[in-house]
Each structure stands twice: as C-alpha cells, then as structure tokens.
C-alpha cells in the first residue's frame, strides 16, 4: 500500500503529504526564490512560509513565475509574534498577502473569495508575543544581547489572538487557520474559546521526538499535526536545544533501515512520519535532496516499529527550545507560561 499523497483537514481541504520548508534556506534568503521555483517544477505543491522568515516576497515571485495555477498550490503563512494584538491580526495577514502577491481583492484570477486569493493556511507561529516597535518590528533588550522584549500580557492572551484569526476565515483571506508550536495545555485553552477548531498544529516531530501525547490529543479533536524539522533540523543558535546531539538521520539504526529498504536516512524519517498520518515539511535547496524527499514509501511493519520506538529507547530529544532566549518554557504542560512578569 502506497503512502498517502495528501491528508484531509477538518474543513474538507487537503494538504500535501510533503511540503517545502523555507525557514533558513539561506541566512540572507538569496536562494529562496530559486528553491521554491525548483520545488514547484519537481512537483511540490505545498510551500510553507512565514512573515518572520523575511522571504515572502521571494516566495510570491517564485509562485508567480512558476506558471503553475494558484489553485494547485497550497500556501501556508504564519502570524509573527509582534502582531498578536487582536487589532493587528488582519493587518498582519494583509502584509503577508501583499508580499506573496496574493493580495485579497486585487486578483483577477480565480481565488477562494469573490475578489482575491488569500492563503490556504494561516498559523499562529508561536503562542507567546513580543513587544512591537515601528511597523511591528521586534523590540530588543537595550542590553544588546539580542533577546526580544516579551509582551507578557499578550503572551497570556493568545486565545484572543486566535479569535481574531477566526475572522480571517470569515473574510475569506485565509481558507484555514491553525497553530504552530503549541503543546497540549495551550491547545486546550484554544479549544475552550474556539468557534473554529484549528485545522493543524505544526510542531517539531521526528523519530527522536514523536510527540505521542500531543498526537493522540490532536487526533481526538480533529487537529492534524504537521511536522516541521522532520529530520531534526537546525534552529537558529538562540533557540537551539541539544546542539551537541546528532540528528536522527545519523542514528545507526536509521542508517541500517535505510540500507535495507534502499532509501536514504532522510527518506526513512520522512516516510515514518507520513506513515503515522503526519504531513512533513523538510527544507532543502539541493535538487537531489528535494527529489528524494518526495520519493517516500511505506516501511515494513517491523522496521516502522523499530523507528517508532527509537525515542523510547534513547529518550526524547527536542531540538527547538526557545526557553533560554525568552526566559520561560512555552512547552510547560504544568503551567501556562509565562506565569511571572519577567524572565527568570
């Protein structure tokens, strides 16, 4: 049985099983446009971006120049942490739509609404908020340490941010809305107020960090998990956890399974996730890797089980950890952080 090519969202839409991630493609985003154009040429139909990545203009240009009809491409963007105030949410998406050249109300082609294209999926990038300066840029600590100034009040009011995002669906500017980097505790709070159930929660998932509790909870409530960093990934140094640890693709068992199946270690990790029912968003600028990341296949039951239990044997390993950068743990399942009014 072949692996699924798409997965259903709770609103009837479908998201491709494999998408292209665009975060940190290059430090200056110089290769993003070429990478997106190449990915679309190779058959990718999900492009995952975000305002915070600073490359939506390049993504928009690539989509436009690809010649592929807009309706065939699933476009994701994300609300940055400086736009969490409910009054700013719609403007944040408007800026992304302008950058992506998907301006609602200015498209002459077929779109999701009566006047424009919008995005297929819009996510709250993180549950916490930053103090915003001019043009909603991040205010940094005057100490010069590069850390953002946290807006503690808004960081606790992410449910209000969600309610503002629901209006984006009403307007047609976003076909679906969802979360990113939310744990069980914070997702429960969203569900307490939600008129629209999140379509997805995009979180770190790979063989070293399978997120089983979150997966079971999300499935129960009709929320599809989507895996970012499906190969382990390299977050920027300020939010990188376990920088000294190897990635799953370097694991001897993964390498052995890859050899048995005629696959690369990356293909094993990606296939395992898709086989679990989780879409993946690997990133690459190299054509051969892009091709390989699309060429996934079902693992035999015994080998799938070996990958599936890898984290149990070695212990879970999360590579994305912003706690040192912001001063509290957004993944705390006991307390809805931030609890205090300042970083610890």
mmCIF file of C-alpha atoms in Angstrom:
data_model
loop_
_atom_site.group_PDB
_atom_site.id
_atom_site.type_symbol
_atom_site.label_atom_id
_atom_site.label_comp_id
_atom_site.label_asym_id
_atom_site.label_seq_id
_atom_site.Cartn_x
_atom_site.Cartn_y
_atom_site.Cartn_z
ATOM 1 C CA UNK A 1 0.000 0.000 0.000
ATOM 2 C CA UNK A 2 1.423 3.349 -1.048
ATOM 3 C CA UNK A 3 1.727 6.244 1.372
ATOM 4 C CA UNK A 4 -0.971 8.941 1.060
ATOM 5 C CA UNK A 5 -0.183 11.914 -1.160
ATOM 6 C CA UNK A 6 -2.450 14.278 0.802
ATOM 7 C CA UNK A 7 -4.197 14.492 4.158
ATOM 8 C CA UNK A 8 -7.657 15.829 4.950
ATOM 9 C CA UNK A 9 -8.144 18.871 7.161
ATOM 10 C CA UNK A 10 -11.186 19.221 9.405
ATOM 11 C CA UNK A 11 -12.772 21.685 6.950
ATOM 12 C CA UNK A 12 -12.612 19.317 3.987
ATOM 13 C CA UNK A 13 -9.490 20.782 2.408
ATOM 14 C CA UNK A 14 -6.477 18.587 1.735
ATOM 15 C CA UNK A 15 -2.813 19.350 2.394
ATOM 16 C CA UNK A 16 0.016 17.605 0.505
ATOM 17 C CA UNK A 17 1.892 14.955 2.494
ATOM 18 C CA UNK A 18 5.230 16.599 1.668
ATOM 19 C CA UNK A 19 5.814 20.343 1.514
ATOM 20 C CA UNK A 20 8.805 22.618 1.173
ATOM 21 C CA UNK A 21 10.012 24.469 4.256
ATOM 22 C CA UNK A 22 11.536 27.893 3.618
ATOM 23 C CA UNK A 23 12.965 28.846 7.023
ATOM 24 C CA UNK A 24 16.714 29.492 6.985
ATOM 25 C CA UNK A 25 17.115 28.303 3.404
ATOM 26 C CA UNK A 26 19.948 30.836 3.416
ATOM 27 C CA UNK A 27 20.829 33.459 6.005
ATOM 28 C CA UNK A 28 20.085 36.229 3.508
ATOM 29 C CA UNK A 29 17.228 34.409 1.729
ATOM 30 C CA UNK A 30 19.176 34.686 -1.535
ATOM 31 C CA UNK A 31 18.288 31.148 -2.610
ATOM 32 C CA UNK A 32 14.662 31.049 -1.527
ATOM 33 C CA UNK A 33 13.171 32.096 -4.860
ATOM 34 C CA UNK A 34 15.201 29.580 -6.834
ATOM 35 C CA UNK A 35 14.460 26.847 -4.286
ATOM 36 C CA UNK A 36 10.699 27.424 -4.456
ATOM 37 C CA UNK A 37 10.694 27.554 -8.256
ATOM 38 C CA UNK A 38 12.696 24.336 -8.426
ATOM 39 C CA UNK A 39 10.446 22.628 -5.878
ATOM 40 C CA UNK A 40 7.320 23.551 -7.825
ATOM 41 C CA UNK A 41 8.935 22.277 -11.024
ATOM 42 C CA UNK A 42 9.705 18.977 -9.290
ATOM 43 C CA UNK A 43 6.113 18.540 -8.180
ATOM 44 C CA UNK A 44 5.905 20.125 -4.731
ATOM 45 C CA UNK A 45 2.524 21.711 -4.152
ATOM 46 C CA UNK A 46 2.818 22.919 -0.561
ATOM 47 C CA UNK A 47 5.037 25.909 0.166
ATOM 48 C CA UNK A 48 5.380 26.684 3.869
ATOM 49 C CA UNK A 49 6.405 30.233 4.739
ATOM 50 C CA UNK A 50 6.017 32.828 7.474
ATOM 51 C CA UNK A 51 6.219 36.577 7.906
ATOM 52 C CA UNK A 52 9.071 36.104 10.377
ATOM 53 C CA UNK A 53 11.205 34.302 7.791
ATOM 54 C CA UNK A 54 11.559 37.531 5.854
ATOM 55 C CA UNK A 55 11.279 35.840 2.470
ATOM 56 C CA UNK A 56 7.616 36.036 1.480
ATOM 57 C CA UNK A 57 8.378 38.360 -1.428
ATOM 58 C CA UNK A 58 10.745 35.755 -2.883
ATOM 59 C CA UNK A 59 8.141 33.022 -2.385
ATOM 60 C CA UNK A 60 5.481 35.119 -4.080
ATOM 61 C CA UNK A 61 7.716 35.865 -7.044
ATOM 62 C CA UNK A 62 8.573 32.180 -7.408
ATOM 63 C CA UNK A 63 4.919 31.136 -7.370
ATOM 64 C CA UNK A 64 4.031 33.789 -9.929
ATOM 65 C CA UNK A 65 6.929 32.925 -12.236
ATOM 66 C CA UNK A 66 6.389 29.161 -11.975
ATOM 67 C CA UNK A 67 3.417 29.299 -14.311
ATOM 68 C CA UNK A 68 1.545 26.813 -12.105
ATOM 69 C CA UNK A 69 -2.075 27.842 -11.447
ATOM 70 C CA UNK A 70 -2.511 29.305 -7.997
ATOM 71 C CA UNK A 71 -5.338 26.887 -7.182
ATOM 72 C CA UNK A 72 -2.905 23.957 -7.489
ATOM 73 C CA UNK A 73 -0.538 25.304 -4.815
ATOM 74 C CA UNK A 74 -1.159 25.080 -1.076
ATOM 75 C CA UNK A 75 0.333 28.203 0.530
ATOM 76 C CA UNK A 76 0.967 28.493 4.269
ATOM 77 C CA UNK A 77 1.990 31.630 6.147
ATOM 78 C CA UNK A 78 2.243 32.462 9.840
ATOM 79 C CA UNK A 79 1.414 35.297 12.210
ATOM 80 C CA UNK A 80 4.596 36.732 13.744
ATOM 81 C CA UNK A 81 4.909 37.297 17.494
ATOM 82 C CA UNK A 82 4.796 41.089 17.129
ATOM 83 C CA UNK A 83 1.276 41.031 15.658
ATOM 84 C CA UNK A 84 -0.592 39.184 18.440
ATOM 85 C CA UNK A 85 -2.786 42.109 19.470
ATOM 86 C CA UNK A 86 -6.252 41.304 18.118
ATOM 87 C CA UNK A 87 -6.434 44.640 16.310
ATOM 88 C CA UNK A 88 -3.229 43.831 14.397
ATOM 89 C CA UNK A 89 -4.000 40.306 13.197
ATOM 90 C CA UNK A 90 -5.825 41.151 9.971
ATOM 91 C CA UNK A 91 -3.215 43.754 9.023
ATOM 92 C CA UNK A 92 -0.505 41.138 9.584
ATOM 93 C CA UNK A 93 -2.113 38.831 7.054
ATOM 94 C CA UNK A 94 -2.644 41.719 4.647
ATOM 95 C CA UNK A 95 1.110 42.401 4.737
ATOM 96 C CA UNK A 96 1.850 38.740 4.016
ATOM 97 C CA UNK A 97 -0.668 38.659 1.175
ATOM 98 C CA UNK A 98 0.944 41.734 -0.334
ATOM 99 C CA UNK A 99 4.411 40.216 -0.035
ATOM 100 C CA UNK A 100 3.216 36.916 -1.513
ATOM 101 C CA UNK A 101 1.417 38.770 -4.329
ATOM 102 C CA UNK A 102 -1.823 37.152 -3.201
ATOM 103 C CA UNK A 103 -3.454 40.438 -2.313
ATOM 104 C CA UNK A 104 -7.065 39.856 -1.419
ATOM 105 C CA UNK A 105 -9.349 41.944 -3.559
ATOM 106 C CA UNK A 106 -6.749 42.617 -6.278
ATOM 107 C CA UNK A 107 -6.580 39.285 -8.062
ATOM 108 C CA UNK A 108 -8.106 38.957 -11.493
ATOM 109 C CA UNK A 109 -7.897 35.169 -11.448
ATOM 110 C CA UNK A 110 -9.965 32.595 -9.596
ATOM 111 C CA UNK A 111 -9.441 32.730 -5.858
ATOM 112 C CA UNK A 112 -11.043 31.415 -2.737
ATOM 113 C CA UNK A 113 -13.189 34.512 -2.248
ATOM 114 C CA UNK A 114 -15.124 36.780 -4.585
ATOM 115 C CA UNK A 115 -12.225 39.172 -5.071
ATOM 116 C CA UNK A 116 -8.899 37.532 -4.295
ATOM 117 C CA UNK A 117 -6.688 34.602 -3.465
ATOM 118 C CA UNK A 118 -5.739 34.675 0.196
ATOM 119 C CA UNK A 119 -3.695 31.900 1.797
ATOM 120 C CA UNK A 120 -4.687 28.287 2.196
ATOM 121 C CA UNK A 121 -3.445 28.089 5.782
ATOM 122 C CA UNK A 122 -2.534 30.774 8.314
ATOM 123 C CA UNK A 123 -0.909 29.754 11.587
ATOM 124 C CA UNK A 124 -0.191 31.452 14.898
ATOM 125 C CA UNK A 125 3.571 30.931 14.687
ATOM 126 C CA UNK A 126 4.156 30.756 18.456
ATOM 127 C CA UNK A 127 1.874 31.202 21.473
ATOM 128 C CA UNK A 128 3.985 33.984 23.034
ATOM 129 C CA UNK A 129 4.200 37.627 21.970
ATOM 130 C CA UNK A 130 6.963 40.234 21.619
ATOM 131 C CA UNK A 131 6.809 43.947 22.253
ATOM 132 C CA UNK A 132 6.360 45.640 18.904
ATOM 133 C CA UNK A 133 8.059 48.755 17.626
ATOM 134 C CA UNK A 134 7.589 50.734 14.427
ATOM 135 C CA UNK A 135 5.994 48.665 11.651
ATOM 136 C CA UNK A 136 5.534 45.851 14.185
ATOM 137 C CA UNK A 137 9.220 45.057 14.335
ATOM 138 C CA UNK A 138 10.579 43.276 17.391
ATOM 139 C CA UNK A 139 11.870 45.484 20.207
ATOM 140 C CA UNK A 140 15.173 44.108 21.510
ATOM 141 C CA UNK A 141 16.604 44.378 25.007
ATOM 142 C CA UNK A 142 18.713 47.537 25.421
ATOM 143 C CA UNK A 143 21.498 45.388 26.863
ATOM 144 C CA UNK A 144 22.422 44.421 23.321
ATOM 145 C CA UNK A 145 22.079 40.698 23.971
ATOM 146 C CA UNK A 146 19.736 40.380 21.007
ATOM 147 C CA UNK A 147 16.875 38.970 23.052
ATOM 148 C CA UNK A 148 13.341 40.196 22.348
ATOM 149 C CA UNK A 149 11.337 42.173 24.883
ATOM 150 C CA UNK A 150 8.441 39.941 25.877
ATOM 151 C CA UNK A 151 4.894 41.259 25.985
ATOM 152 C CA UNK A 152 3.772 39.201 28.980
ATOM 153 C CA UNK A 153 0.160 40.334 28.866
ATOM 154 C CA UNK A 154 -0.293 39.441 25.202
ATOM 155 C CA UNK A 155 1.609 36.200 25.731
ATOM 156 C CA UNK A 156 -1.185 35.106 28.067
ATOM 157 C CA UNK A 157 -3.956 36.331 25.755
ATOM 158 C CA UNK A 158 -3.235 34.047 22.820
ATOM 159 C CA UNK A 159 -6.853 32.879 22.940
ATOM 160 C CA UNK A 160 -7.892 36.404 21.925
ATOM 161 C CA UNK A 161 -5.351 36.285 19.125
ATOM 162 C CA UNK A 162 -6.998 33.072 17.961
ATOM 163 C CA UNK A 163 -10.450 34.646 17.983
ATOM 164 C CA UNK A 164 -9.112 37.441 15.791
ATOM 165 C CA UNK A 165 -7.709 34.844 13.417
ATOM 166 C CA UNK A 166 -11.131 33.239 13.115
ATOM 167 C CA UNK A 167 -12.337 36.432 11.451
ATOM 168 C CA UNK A 168 -9.780 35.868 8.684
ATOM 169 C CA UNK A 169 -11.713 32.771 7.672
ATOM 170 C CA UNK A 170 -14.964 34.722 7.783
ATOM 171 C CA UNK A 171 -13.484 37.330 5.430
ATOM 172 C CA UNK A 172 -12.055 34.724 3.062
ATOM 173 C CA UNK A 173 -8.490 35.938 3.427
ATOM 174 C CA UNK A 174 -7.481 32.571 4.890
ATOM 175 C CA UNK A 175 -9.120 29.318 3.909
ATOM 176 C CA UNK A 176 -7.871 27.573 7.040
ATOM 177 C CA UNK A 177 -6.273 28.637 10.299
ATOM 178 C CA UNK A 178 -4.155 26.717 12.741
ATOM 179 C CA UNK A 179 -1.433 26.716 15.356
ATOM 180 C CA UNK A 180 2.295 26.165 15.442
ATOM 181 C CA UNK A 181 4.473 25.136 18.372
ATOM 182 C CA UNK A 182 1.523 24.674 20.736
ATOM 183 C CA UNK A 183 1.600 21.989 23.408
ATOM 184 C CA UNK A 184 -1.404 20.125 24.847
ATOM 185 C CA UNK A 185 -2.025 22.637 27.643
ATOM 186 C CA UNK A 186 -2.147 25.667 25.347
ATOM 187 C CA UNK A 187 -4.176 23.832 22.705
ATOM 188 C CA UNK A 188 -6.782 23.022 25.362
ATOM 189 C CA UNK A 189 -7.118 26.730 26.126
ATOM 190 C CA UNK A 190 -7.655 27.465 22.440
ATOM 191 C CA UNK A 191 -10.369 24.806 22.248
ATOM 192 C CA UNK A 192 -12.168 26.357 25.225
ATOM 193 C CA UNK A 193 -12.888 29.509 23.192
ATOM 194 C CA UNK A 194 -12.649 28.307 19.600
ATOM 195 C CA UNK A 195 -15.510 28.863 17.214
ATOM 196 C CA UNK A 196 -13.294 27.371 14.502
ATOM 197 C CA UNK A 197 -11.268 24.341 15.548
ATOM 198 C CA UNK A 198 -7.620 24.671 14.467
ATOM 199 C CA UNK A 199 -7.053 22.800 11.225
ATOM 200 C CA UNK A 200 -3.455 21.922 12.089
ATOM 201 C CA UNK A 201 -0.783 22.280 14.722
ATOM 202 C CA UNK A 202 2.666 22.484 13.158
ATOM 203 C CA UNK A 203 5.242 21.184 15.631
ATOM 204 C CA UNK A 204 8.652 19.550 15.818
ATOM 205 C CA UNK A 205 8.273 15.842 15.069
ATOM 206 C CA UNK A 206 10.955 13.328 14.119
ATOM 207 C CA UNK A 207 11.978 9.827 15.273
ATOM 208 C CA UNK A 208 13.758 11.279 18.314
ATOM 209 C CA UNK A 209 10.694 13.353 19.246
ATOM 210 C CA UNK A 210 7.436 11.657 18.164
ATOM 211 C CA UNK A 211 5.071 13.834 20.277
ATOM 212 C CA UNK A 212 2.743 10.927 21.070
ATOM 213 C CA UNK A 213 0.635 12.635 23.747
ATOM 214 C CA UNK A 214 0.090 15.683 21.555
ATOM 215 C CA UNK A 215 -0.666 13.427 18.589
ATOM 216 C CA UNK A 216 -3.344 11.490 20.468
ATOM 217 C CA UNK A 217 -4.901 14.649 21.865
ATOM 218 C CA UNK A 218 -4.930 16.415 18.497
ATOM 219 C CA UNK A 219 -6.410 13.427 16.686
ATOM 220 C CA UNK A 220 -9.212 13.264 19.241
ATOM 221 C CA UNK A 221 -10.144 16.872 18.473
ATOM 222 C CA UNK A 222 -9.745 16.737 14.696
ATOM 223 C CA UNK A 223 -6.496 18.717 14.581
ATOM 224 C CA UNK A 224 -3.912 17.473 12.099
ATOM 225 C CA UNK A 225 -0.315 17.563 13.289
ATOM 226 C CA UNK A 226 2.215 18.750 10.694
ATOM 227 C CA UNK A 227 5.910 18.066 11.228
ATOM 228 C CA UNK A 228 8.447 20.848 10.974
ATOM 229 C CA UNK A 229 12.076 19.815 11.495
ATOM 230 C CA UNK A 230 11.123 16.268 10.437
ATOM 231 C CA UNK A 231 14.822 15.378 10.145
ATOM 232 C CA UNK A 232 15.838 17.005 13.414
ATOM 233 C CA UNK A 233 16.647 20.387 11.947
ATOM 234 C CA UNK A 234 18.955 23.196 12.960
ATOM 235 C CA UNK A 235 17.080 26.034 14.669
ATOM 236 C CA UNK A 236 18.970 29.304 14.935
ATOM 237 C CA UNK A 237 21.509 29.158 17.795
ATOM 238 C CA UNK A 238 19.429 31.294 20.165
ATOM 239 C CA UNK A 239 16.623 28.708 20.246
ATOM 240 C CA UNK A 240 18.626 25.575 19.575
ATOM 241 C CA UNK A 241 18.474 22.818 22.132
ATOM 242 C CA UNK A 242 20.871 19.878 22.346
ATOM 243 C CA UNK A 243 23.279 21.420 19.862
ATOM 244 C CA UNK A 244 25.805 18.711 20.727
ATOM 245 C CA UNK A 245 23.477 15.822 19.870
ATOM 246 C CA UNK A 246 23.347 14.043 16.495
ATOM 247 C CA UNK A 247 20.228 14.075 14.349
ATOM 248 C CA UNK A 248 18.025 11.032 13.696
ATOM 249 C CA UNK A 249 19.491 10.800 10.192
ATOM 250 C CA UNK A 250 22.835 9.965 11.839
ATOM 251 C CA UNK A 251 21.367 7.230 14.017
ATOM 252 C CA UNK A 252 22.920 3.785 13.308
ATOM 253 C CA UNK A 253 19.504 2.110 13.343
ATOM 254 C CA UNK A 254 18.047 4.618 10.871
ATOM 255 C CA UNK A 255 21.079 4.167 8.623
ATOM 256 C CA UNK A 256 20.709 0.372 8.799
ATOM 257 C CA UNK A 257 16.992 0.529 7.969
ATOM 258 C CA UNK A 258 17.726 2.868 5.065
ATOM 259 C CA UNK A 259 20.208 0.362 3.630
ATOM 260 C CA UNK A 260 17.705 -2.499 3.959
ATOM 261 C CA UNK A 261 14.968 -0.525 2.208
ATOM 262 C CA UNK A 262 17.098 1.095 -0.497
ATOM 263 C CA UNK A 263 16.348 4.526 0.956
ATOM 264 C CA UNK A 264 18.291 7.409 2.417
ATOM 265 C CA UNK A 265 18.141 8.031 6.187
ATOM 266 C CA UNK A 266 16.137 11.187 5.452
ATOM 267 C CA UNK A 267 13.619 9.195 3.436
ATOM 268 C CA UNK A 268 13.231 6.760 6.328
ATOM 269 C CA UNK A 269 12.476 9.588 8.769
ATOM 270 C CA UNK A 270 10.031 11.274 6.406
ATOM 271 C CA UNK A 271 8.322 8.026 5.436
ATOM 272 C CA UNK A 272 7.900 7.114 9.107
ATOM 273 C CA UNK A 273 6.109 10.415 9.801
ATOM 274 C CA UNK A 274 3.818 10.216 6.773
ATOM 275 C CA UNK A 275 3.069 6.589 7.634
ATOM 276 C CA UNK A 276 1.934 7.850 11.049
ATOM 277 C CA UNK A 277 -0.502 10.198 9.286
ATOM 278 C CA UNK A 278 1.619 13.321 9.688
ATOM 279 C CA UNK A 279 2.484 15.639 6.746
ATOM 280 C CA UNK A 280 6.119 16.757 6.673
ATOM 281 C CA UNK A 281 7.852 19.995 5.712
ATOM 282 C CA UNK A 282 11.518 19.290 5.007
ATOM 283 C CA UNK A 283 13.658 22.057 3.595
ATOM 284 C CA UNK A 284 16.412 21.901 1.017
ATOM 285 C CA UNK A 285 17.923 23.916 -1.801
ATOM 286 C CA UNK A 286 19.557 20.893 -3.433
ATOM 287 C CA UNK A 287 17.684 19.308 -6.307
ATOM 288 C CA UNK A 288 18.685 15.739 -5.462
ATOM 289 C CA UNK A 289 17.524 16.108 -1.868
ATOM 290 C CA UNK A 290 14.277 17.711 -2.991
ATOM 291 C CA UNK A 291 13.617 14.758 -5.275
ATOM 292 C CA UNK A 292 14.462 12.236 -2.572
ATOM 293 C CA UNK A 293 12.210 13.950 -0.050
ATOM 294 C CA UNK A 294 9.279 13.449 -2.421
ATOM 295 C CA UNK A 295 10.084 9.793 -3.086
ATOM 296 C CA UNK A 296 8.781 8.163 0.070
ATOM 297 C CA UNK A 297 7.461 4.675 0.600
ATOM 298 C CA UNK A 298 5.809 2.621 3.298
ATOM 299 C CA UNK A 299 8.160 0.937 5.727
ATOM 300 C CA UNK A 300 7.621 -2.760 6.532
ATOM 301 C CA UNK A 301 5.805 -3.168 9.838
ATOM 302 C CA UNK A 302 8.832 -4.413 11.753
ATOM 303 C CA UNK A 303 11.076 -1.608 10.519
ATOM 304 C CA UNK A 304 8.384 1.006 11.125
ATOM 305 C CA UNK A 305 8.100 -0.294 14.681
ATOM 306 C CA UNK A 306 11.873 -0.044 15.122
ATOM 307 C CA UNK A 307 11.817 3.627 14.097
ATOM 308 C CA UNK A 308 8.663 4.265 16.087
ATOM 309 C CA UNK A 309 10.199 3.034 19.343
ATOM 310 C CA UNK A 310 13.587 4.680 18.873
ATOM 311 C CA UNK A 311 12.807 7.625 21.170
ATOM 312 C CA UNK A 312 11.567 5.297 23.901
ATOM 313 C CA UNK A 313 14.899 3.507 23.971
ATOM 314 C CA UNK A 314 17.115 6.588 23.859
ATOM 315 C CA UNK A 315 14.841 9.244 25.390
ATOM 316 C CA UNK A 316 13.005 12.113 23.629
ATOM 317 C CA UNK A 317 15.104 14.884 22.153
ATOM 318 C CA UNK A 318 13.665 18.289 21.313
ATOM 319 C CA UNK A 319 15.882 20.461 19.096
ATOM 320 C CA UNK A 320 13.717 23.605 19.223
ATOM 321 C CA UNK A 321 13.984 25.168 22.675
ATOM 322 C CA UNK A 322 13.370 28.941 22.941
ATOM 323 C CA UNK A 323 13.334 28.947 26.761
ATOM 324 C CA UNK A 324 16.818 30.458 27.135
ATOM 325 C CA UNK A 325 16.006 33.097 24.553
ATOM 326 C CA UNK A 326 12.704 34.258 26.055
ATOM 327 C CA UNK A 327 13.088 33.278 29.726
ATOM 328 C CA UNK A 328 10.260 30.750 30.106
ATOM 329 C CA UNK A 329 9.220 27.377 28.717
ATOM 330 C CA UNK A 330 6.337 27.599 26.237
ATOM 331 C CA UNK A 331 6.126 23.790 26.246
ATOM 332 C CA UNK A 332 5.489 23.513 30.003
ATOM 333 C CA UNK A 333 2.498 21.180 30.444
ATOM 334 C CA UNK A 334 2.013 22.014 34.136
ATOM 335 C CA UNK A 335 1.841 25.822 33.999
ATOM 336 C CA UNK A 336 0.575 28.035 31.207
ATOM 337 C CA UNK A 337 3.734 30.068 30.716
ATOM 338 C CA UNK A 338 4.632 32.838 31.159
ATOM 339 C CA UNK A 339 3.449 32.848 34.755
ATOM 340 C CA UNK A 340 5.795 35.552 36.024
ATOM 341 C CA UNK A 341 6.055 39.148 34.804
ATOM 342 C CA UNK A 342 9.724 38.881 33.904
ATOM 343 C CA UNK A 343 12.187 36.324 32.607
ATOM 344 C CA UNK A 344 13.807 34.001 35.100
#
